[in-house]
Amino acid sequence: MTRSETVEVRIPPGARGGSRLRVPGKGNAGAMGGPPGDLYITTKVEDHPFFHREGDDIEIAAPVAVWEAALGAKIEVPTIDGRTLLKIPQGTRNGNDSGCARRAF
């Protein structure tokens, strides 16, 4: 006899594609009336339109005008929690990482 059941699973922060999650007691029924086994879920993490993952970091490429890089400026950038102001130091060169990348989520 086949039955279906909805199971709520919490995906831990930082889970990567291919991570295996174990849900104890939610698998198939045990042999000869034994307890049910465990349910294993393999995650598939989809790409985001503009954020991308680099190891444990979440990165975004933010456009900066030449004059903003040369003279310094504050620009508004998206984060996973909303928008924030990012200070661009005077004399910033192309490809530099900024302090917002160090923000913990």
XYZ file of C-alpha atoms in Angstrom:
105
model
C 0.000 0.000 0.000
C 1.386 3.366 -1.028
C 0.610 6.506 0.930
C 1.815 10.049 0.604
C 2.748 12.411 3.398
C 3.908 16.004 3.438
C 7.174 16.393 5.307
C 8.516 19.790 6.322
C 12.301 19.966 6.087
C 14.541 22.811 7.223
C 17.393 23.428 4.772
C 20.364 24.659 6.839
C 22.044 27.940 5.861
C 24.996 27.398 3.550
C 23.650 24.163 2.032
C 25.269 23.518 -1.341
C 23.935 21.691 -4.365
C 24.419 17.975 -3.797
C 24.163 18.223 0.009
C 22.374 15.238 1.565
C 19.856 15.846 4.323
C 18.595 13.011 6.531
C 15.054 13.021 7.935
C 14.915 10.249 10.573
C 11.899 7.931 10.544
C 10.314 9.346 7.366
C 11.569 6.732 4.887
C 9.964 3.500 3.700
C 8.259 1.156 6.142
C 10.542 -1.298 7.883
C 10.679 -4.976 6.921
C 8.274 -7.275 8.791
C 6.628 -4.441 10.697
C 9.887 -2.807 11.733
C 10.216 0.953 12.205
C 10.371 3.155 9.098
C 13.766 4.013 7.676
C 15.231 7.434 7.115
C 14.396 9.752 4.219
C 17.423 11.184 2.405
C 17.063 14.368 0.353
C 19.706 15.577 -2.110
C 19.578 19.350 -2.606
C 19.784 21.202 -5.890
C 20.613 24.891 -5.468
C 19.528 27.061 -8.390
C 21.559 30.021 -9.625
C 20.422 33.532 -8.687
C 20.034 36.177 -11.420
C 22.756 38.485 -9.986
C 24.151 37.049 -6.740
C 26.613 34.204 -7.113
C 28.350 31.967 -4.637
C 32.111 31.797 -4.207
C 32.788 29.137 -1.554
C 30.941 30.316 1.570
C 30.663 33.900 0.266
C 27.854 35.495 -1.715
C 29.157 37.970 -4.293
C 27.736 40.527 -6.677
C 29.434 42.707 -9.285
C 28.303 46.305 -8.756
C 28.917 48.846 -11.533
C 31.010 51.826 -10.410
C 31.554 54.891 -12.586
C 35.158 55.916 -13.314
C 34.738 59.190 -11.429
C 33.295 57.312 -8.394
C 36.331 55.015 -8.305
C 38.788 57.886 -8.760
C 37.243 60.353 -6.311
C 35.496 57.978 -3.921
C 31.748 57.751 -3.408
C 28.919 55.979 -1.636
C 26.800 53.742 -3.857
C 23.666 51.773 -3.109
C 24.068 48.027 -3.661
C 21.647 45.096 -3.247
C 22.244 42.531 -0.503
C 20.272 39.422 0.408
C 18.585 41.521 3.154
C 17.761 44.549 0.989
C 19.779 47.517 -0.202
C 22.721 49.119 1.647
C 25.201 51.949 1.098
C 28.717 50.906 0.177
C 31.656 53.286 0.538
C 33.995 53.265 -2.460
C 37.403 54.541 -1.279
C 39.209 57.160 -3.352
C 41.559 55.591 -5.915
C 39.759 52.225 -6.063
C 40.960 50.070 -8.970
C 38.921 47.772 -11.198
C 38.196 44.384 -9.621
C 38.756 45.436 -5.993
C 36.656 43.826 -3.264
C 34.821 46.161 -0.930
C 34.020 46.022 2.782
C 30.413 45.004 2.229
C 31.726 41.574 1.231
C 32.790 41.096 4.857
C 29.259 41.543 6.165
C 27.975 38.487 8.042
C 24.489 37.168 7.338
